[in-house]
Short mmCIF file of C-alpha atoms in Angstrom, two decimals:
data_model
loop_
_atom_site.label_atom_id
_atom_site.label_comp_id
_atom_site.label_asym_id
_atom_site.label_seq_id
_atom_site.Cartn_x
_atom_site.Cartn_y
_atom_site.Cartn_z
CA MET A 1 114.87 99.66 95.66
CA LEU A 2 116.73 102.98 96.09
CA THR A 3 113.44 104.80 96.35
CA PHE A 4 112.79 103.07 99.72
CA GLY A 5 116.35 103.71 100.95
CA GLN A 6 116.10 107.43 100.21
CA LEU A 7 112.70 107.65 102.00
CA ALA A 8 114.07 105.79 105.04
CA GLN A 9 117.10 108.06 105.24
CA SER A 10 114.76 111.01 105.27
CA GLY A 11 113.10 109.62 108.41
CA ALA A 12 110.08 107.83 106.94
CA HIS A 13 108.86 104.53 108.34
CA VAL A 14 109.21 102.27 105.29
CA VAL A 15 107.68 98.88 104.87
CA MET A 16 109.23 96.91 102.08
CA ALA A 17 106.71 94.44 100.67
CA VAL A 18 108.87 92.03 98.71
CA ARG A 19 109.01 88.57 97.37
CA ASN A 20 112.62 87.87 98.47
CA THR A 21 112.86 88.87 102.11
CA LYS A 22 116.45 87.73 102.51
CA ALA A 23 117.60 90.15 99.74
CA ALA A 24 115.63 92.92 101.30
CA GLN A 25 117.23 92.40 104.70
CA GLU A 26 120.69 92.48 103.06
CA LEU A 27 119.78 95.74 101.29
CA ILE A 28 118.69 97.24 104.62
CA GLN A 29 122.00 96.36 106.14
CA LYS A 30 123.71 98.24 103.34
CA TRP A 31 121.51 101.25 103.90
CA GLN A 32 122.42 101.17 107.56
CA VAL A 33 126.08 101.25 106.70
CA ASP A 34 125.57 104.06 104.20
CA SER A 35 123.52 105.95 106.84
CA GLU A 36 126.17 105.90 109.56
CA GLY A 37 126.58 109.39 110.90
CA LEU A 38 123.09 110.47 110.06
CA SER A 39 121.12 111.76 113.06
CA ILE A 40 117.91 109.85 112.01
CA PRO A 41 117.94 106.06 112.62
CA LEU A 42 116.52 103.97 109.84
CA ASN A 43 113.01 102.69 110.48
CA VAL A 44 112.54 99.97 107.85
CA GLU A 45 110.79 96.64 108.06
CA VAL A 46 110.21 93.81 105.58
CA MET A 47 107.00 91.98 104.88
CA GLN A 48 106.66 89.16 102.33
CA VAL A 49 104.32 89.36 99.41
CA ASP A 50 104.33 87.49 96.09
CA LEU A 51 102.53 89.53 93.29
CA LEU A 52 102.24 86.29 91.30
CA SER A 53 99.82 85.10 93.95
CA LEU A 54 96.68 87.09 94.57
CA ASP A 55 96.21 85.00 97.83
CA SER A 56 99.54 86.42 98.96
CA VAL A 57 98.54 89.96 98.09
CA THR A 58 95.25 89.57 100.00
CA ARG A 59 96.94 88.12 103.06
CA PHE A 60 99.50 90.95 103.09
CA ALA A 61 96.84 93.58 102.97
CA GLU A 62 94.85 91.94 105.72
CA ALA A 63 98.02 91.75 107.92
CA TRP A 64 98.72 95.40 107.41
CA ASN A 65 95.15 96.53 107.97
CA ALA A 66 94.99 94.51 111.09
CA ARG A 67 97.56 96.91 112.66
CA SER A 68 94.99 99.75 112.47
CA ALA A 69 97.94 101.97 111.55
CA PRO A 70 97.88 104.83 109.04
CA LEU A 71 99.37 104.39 105.58
CA HIS A 72 100.46 107.70 104.08
CA VAL A 73 101.98 106.55 100.78
CA LEU A 74 101.58 103.33 98.81
CA ILE A 75 104.24 103.02 96.06
CA ASN A 76 103.43 100.18 93.66
CA ASN A 77 107.01 99.86 92.43
CA ALA A 78 107.41 96.19 91.41
CA GLY A 79 107.21 95.09 87.79
CA ILE A 80 108.35 92.51 85.31
CA PHE A 81 109.33 92.71 81.66
CA SER A 82 110.23 89.23 80.49
CA ILE A 83 111.96 90.21 77.29
CA GLY A 84 111.88 87.58 74.64
CA GLU A 85 110.32 84.96 76.87
CA PRO A 86 107.31 82.81 75.98
CA GLN A 87 103.92 83.55 77.46
CA LYS A 88 103.64 82.46 81.05
CA PHE A 89 100.75 82.44 83.56
CA SER A 90 100.53 82.81 87.30
CA LYS A 91 98.99 80.14 89.42
CA ASP A 92 95.85 82.29 89.43
CA GLY A 93 95.67 81.76 85.65
CA TYR A 94 96.58 85.22 84.53
CA GLU A 95 99.35 86.28 82.08
CA GLN A 96 102.27 87.20 84.26
CA HIS A 97 102.89 90.78 82.98
CA LEU A 98 99.16 91.53 83.56
CA GLN A 99 99.20 90.12 87.08
CA VAL A 100 102.42 91.65 88.43
CA ASN A 101 102.15 95.04 86.64
CA HIS A 102 98.44 95.57 87.02
CA LEU A 103 96.15 93.12 88.77
CA ALA A 104 98.22 92.71 91.98
CA PRO A 105 98.87 96.43 92.48
CA ALA A 106 95.15 97.09 91.78
CA LEU A 107 94.09 94.56 94.38
CA LEU A 108 96.57 95.93 96.90
CA SER A 109 95.50 99.48 96.34
CA ILE A 110 91.85 98.74 96.97
CA LEU A 111 92.35 96.42 99.94
CA LEU A 112 94.62 98.97 101.60
CA LEU A 113 92.06 101.82 101.36
CA PRO A 114 91.16 101.56 105.03
CA SER A 115 94.77 102.23 106.00
CA LEU A 116 95.11 104.96 103.38
CA ILE A 117 91.99 106.64 104.83
CA ARG A 118 93.55 106.46 108.26
CA GLY A 119 96.70 108.07 106.81
CA SER A 120 94.85 110.80 104.92
CA PRO A 121 96.07 112.92 103.23
CA SER A 122 97.64 109.93 101.52
CA ARG A 123 98.74 108.82 98.10
CA ILE A 124 98.79 105.86 95.79
CA VAL A 125 101.83 106.12 93.43
CA ASN A 126 101.90 103.62 90.59
CA VAL A 127 105.27 103.32 88.87
CA ASN A 128 104.34 103.08 85.19
CA SER A 129 106.34 103.20 81.92
CA ILE A 130 106.65 105.24 78.77
CA MET A 131 106.00 101.90 77.00
CA HIS A 132 102.28 102.27 77.79
CA HIS A 133 102.18 104.42 74.69
CA VAL A 134 102.41 101.35 72.49
CA GLY A 135 99.98 99.37 74.58
CA PHE A 136 96.42 98.44 73.78
CA VAL A 137 93.88 96.89 76.12
CA ASP A 138 91.11 94.50 74.87
CA THR A 139 88.91 93.85 77.95
CA GLU A 140 87.65 90.74 76.21
CA ASP A 141 91.20 89.41 75.95
CA MET A 142 93.25 90.88 78.83
CA ASN A 143 94.97 87.54 79.23
CA LEU A 144 96.14 87.64 75.55
CA THR A 145 94.94 84.09 74.85
CA SER A 146 92.32 84.62 72.08
CA GLY A 147 94.86 84.73 69.27
CA LYS A 148 93.59 88.08 68.06
CA ARG A 149 97.00 89.55 68.87
CA LYS A 150 100.18 87.55 68.74
CA PHE A 151 101.73 87.51 72.15
CA SER A 152 105.19 88.99 72.72
CA SER A 153 106.69 90.22 75.94
CA MET A 154 106.42 93.82 74.50
CA VAL A 155 102.67 93.32 74.01
CA GLY A 156 102.25 91.87 77.42
CA TYR A 157 104.22 94.54 79.18
CA SER A 158 102.96 97.61 77.37
CA SER A 159 99.33 96.48 77.62
CA SER A 160 99.64 95.85 81.31
CA LYS A 161 101.08 99.32 81.88
CA LEU A 162 98.23 100.94 79.90
CA ALA A 163 95.71 98.97 81.90
CA GLU A 164 97.34 100.25 85.07
CA ILE A 165 96.85 103.92 83.98
CA MET A 166 93.25 103.27 83.01
CA PHE A 167 92.49 101.59 86.34
CA SER A 168 94.26 104.41 88.22
CA SER A 169 92.21 106.98 86.39
CA THR A 170 88.97 105.29 87.30
CA ILE A 171 89.71 104.71 90.97
CA ASN A 172 90.87 108.32 91.13
CA LYS A 173 87.43 109.49 90.00
CA ARG A 174 85.68 107.16 92.52
CA LEU A 175 87.64 108.48 95.52
CA PRO A 176 85.88 111.69 96.70
CA ALA A 177 87.93 114.75 97.58
CA GLU A 178 87.12 114.29 101.25
CA SER A 179 88.84 110.89 101.28
CA GLY A 180 92.12 112.77 100.97
CA ILE A 181 93.67 110.04 98.81
CA SER A 182 95.59 111.15 95.69
CA VAL A 183 96.17 108.64 92.87
CA LEU A 184 98.88 109.18 90.28
CA CYS A 185 101.09 107.32 87.87
CA VAL A 186 104.81 108.13 87.25
CA SER A 187 107.27 107.30 84.54
CA PRO A 188 110.83 106.57 85.80
CA GLY A 189 112.16 106.92 82.28
CA ILE A 190 114.26 104.22 80.74
CA VAL A 191 116.16 102.74 83.63
CA GLN A 192 118.74 100.05 84.06
CA THR A 193 117.25 97.95 86.90
CA ASN A 194 116.69 94.30 87.76
CA VAL A 195 113.33 94.25 85.91
CA ALA A 196 114.82 91.46 83.70
CA ARG A 197 115.94 89.43 86.71
CA ASP A 198 113.99 86.35 85.72
CA LEU A 199 115.54 86.13 82.20
CA PRO A 200 118.31 83.68 81.19
CA LYS A 201 121.78 84.99 82.13
CA LEU A 202 122.80 85.57 78.50
CA VAL A 203 119.66 87.60 77.78
CA GLN A 204 120.19 89.56 81.08
CA ALA A 205 123.81 90.45 79.95
CA ALA A 206 122.47 91.78 76.61
CA TYR A 207 119.76 93.71 78.32
CA HIS A 208 122.27 95.59 80.48
CA LEU A 209 124.42 96.40 77.44
CA ILE A 210 121.61 98.19 75.57
CA PRO A 211 122.74 101.83 75.34
CA TYR A 212 119.26 103.31 75.61
CA PHE A 213 119.03 102.61 79.38
CA ILE A 214 120.01 106.12 80.21
CA PHE A 215 119.07 106.33 83.88
CA SER A 216 120.57 104.54 86.84
CA ALA A 217 118.15 103.05 89.36
CA GLN A 218 118.73 106.05 91.69
CA GLU A 219 117.98 108.49 88.87
CA GLY A 220 114.93 106.52 87.88
CA ALA A 221 113.57 106.78 91.47
CA ARG A 222 113.25 110.56 91.24
CA SER A 223 109.74 110.73 89.89
CA ALA A 224 108.39 108.24 92.36
CA LEU A 225 110.04 110.14 95.21
CA PHE A 226 108.65 113.38 93.93
CA ALA A 227 105.13 111.94 93.64
CA ALA A 228 105.35 110.49 97.14
CA THR A 229 106.62 113.58 98.88
CA ASP A 230 106.15 116.80 97.05
CA PRO A 231 103.60 119.00 98.95
CA GLN A 232 101.98 120.30 95.82
CA VAL A 233 101.07 116.92 94.37
CA PRO A 234 97.65 116.55 96.15
CA GLU A 235 96.63 119.99 94.98
CA TYR A 236 97.57 119.13 91.41
CA CYS A 237 95.64 115.83 91.57
CA GLU A 238 92.60 117.58 92.94
CA MET A 239 92.74 120.29 90.26
CA LEU A 240 92.65 117.63 87.53
CA LYS A 241 89.80 115.88 89.21
CA ALA A 242 87.75 119.12 89.62
CA ASP A 243 88.34 119.86 85.88
CA GLU A 244 87.05 116.37 85.19
CA TRP A 245 90.23 115.50 83.36
CA PRO A 246 89.83 112.00 81.90
CA VAL A 247 93.10 110.59 83.28
CA CYS A 248 94.77 110.70 86.66
CA ALA A 249 97.93 112.75 87.30
CA PHE A 250 100.94 111.43 85.35
CA ILE A 251 104.43 112.57 86.32
CA SER A 252 107.31 112.28 83.89
CA GLN A 253 110.84 111.14 84.59
CA ASP A 254 111.96 114.73 85.04
CA CYS A 255 109.24 115.23 87.74
CA ARG A 256 106.98 117.35 85.65
CA PRO A 257 103.26 116.92 84.88
CA ALA A 258 102.89 114.95 81.62
CA ASN A 259 100.13 113.61 79.46
CA PRO A 260 99.79 109.86 79.01
CA SER A 261 98.94 108.31 75.68
CA GLU A 262 95.83 109.16 73.71
CA GLU A 263 94.45 105.68 74.29
CA ALA A 264 94.82 106.30 78.08
CA HIS A 265 92.24 109.07 77.68
CA ASN A 266 89.58 106.60 76.46
CA VAL A 267 87.02 106.88 79.28
CA GLN A 268 84.84 104.03 78.04
CA THR A 269 87.70 101.58 77.80
CA SER A 270 88.99 102.78 81.16
CA TYR A 271 85.67 101.99 82.77
CA GLU A 272 85.59 98.56 81.11
CA VAL A 273 89.15 97.88 82.35
CA TRP A 274 88.00 98.89 85.87
CA GLU A 275 84.99 96.49 85.77
CA LYS A 276 87.00 93.58 84.26
CA THR A 277 89.89 94.08 86.70
CA LEU A 278 87.52 93.91 89.72
CA GLU A 279 86.10 90.76 88.32
CA MET A 280 89.50 89.21 87.85
CA ILE A 281 90.77 90.15 91.28
CA GLY A 282 87.69 88.85 93.00
CA LEU A 283 86.20 92.04 94.41
CA PRO A 284 82.55 93.32 94.10
CA SER A 285 81.85 96.27 91.79
CA ASP A 286 81.11 98.55 94.68
CA ALA A 287 84.20 97.58 96.71
CA VAL A 288 85.62 101.11 96.90
CA GLU A 289 82.41 102.67 97.93
CA ARG A 290 81.85 100.13 100.68
CA LEU A 291 85.37 100.47 102.01
CA LEU A 292 84.99 104.20 102.09
CA ASP A 293 81.78 103.67 104.16
CA GLY A 294 83.80 101.55 106.63
CA GLU A 295 82.26 98.27 105.59
CA GLU A 296 84.12 94.96 105.38
CA VAL A 297 84.67 93.74 101.76
CA LYS A 298 85.48 90.11 101.06
CA CYS A 299 87.84 89.14 98.31
CA ARG A 300 87.63 85.62 96.77
CA TYR A 301 91.35 85.40 97.16
CA GLY A 302 93.12 84.88 100.53
CA GLN A 303 90.27 82.81 102.02
CA GLU A 304 91.07 79.98 104.26
CA GLN A 305 90.71 76.67 102.38
#
């Protein structure tokens, strides 16, 4: 959450879209205490969204778009890695790593395109992971239920992060330069955060003792902050697009351009991930193009029962 605090302390209007609104309000109070003496008052608000519910994601996007306000940066920062846990599914029927780390951010990114267009030049920043390097996406088995691959939390997490890069690369290609929207993924490095918050207490304790978690949460936020604010980022993204680079911009934990995995460069699989994702999140295949044209697009989620 330090990413949002640093943005707010720099004068940005920050909207925290969170599952636990009470915890977010408490965090804002801490930021306000830490910011005493600064000349810029904090402008932070909290809105509720549950990434394990695509209905919730759709309602959030509708509520924000209804403001007709510009959105300059969307940071898809939330994620889960349920280390050692058995396979679990959301109420939408999707494997939880897939839904929280990929499907929900994908749906949010597309549904918020009208606001991102109003905020152009704008950016979609997807916080990814170096673990995508060991991921593999089978578009016929994205829910990991066929038995072709034995499920583990590592398989679920790494595959969801690879899917996110593939989807990001495809939406990046579908957004014309004149839209002014840059799409990029960032790696925070290996960070000690609350990503394991839903694990049993004993497992959480072991997780935090692992010596390889070399960055604090604040250090891990650097690449996302860089991607969200550096003035040269749009130019870099546009250069890659002009060169027909197969993947979107990827920023490393030390805030430098990096190259995602070889599998992330698979254009055919990326397109298949794009198509399958749109099907899973209940959007038509031409949703992006229609939203860019100012048309209304209906999602099968978030509809009144």
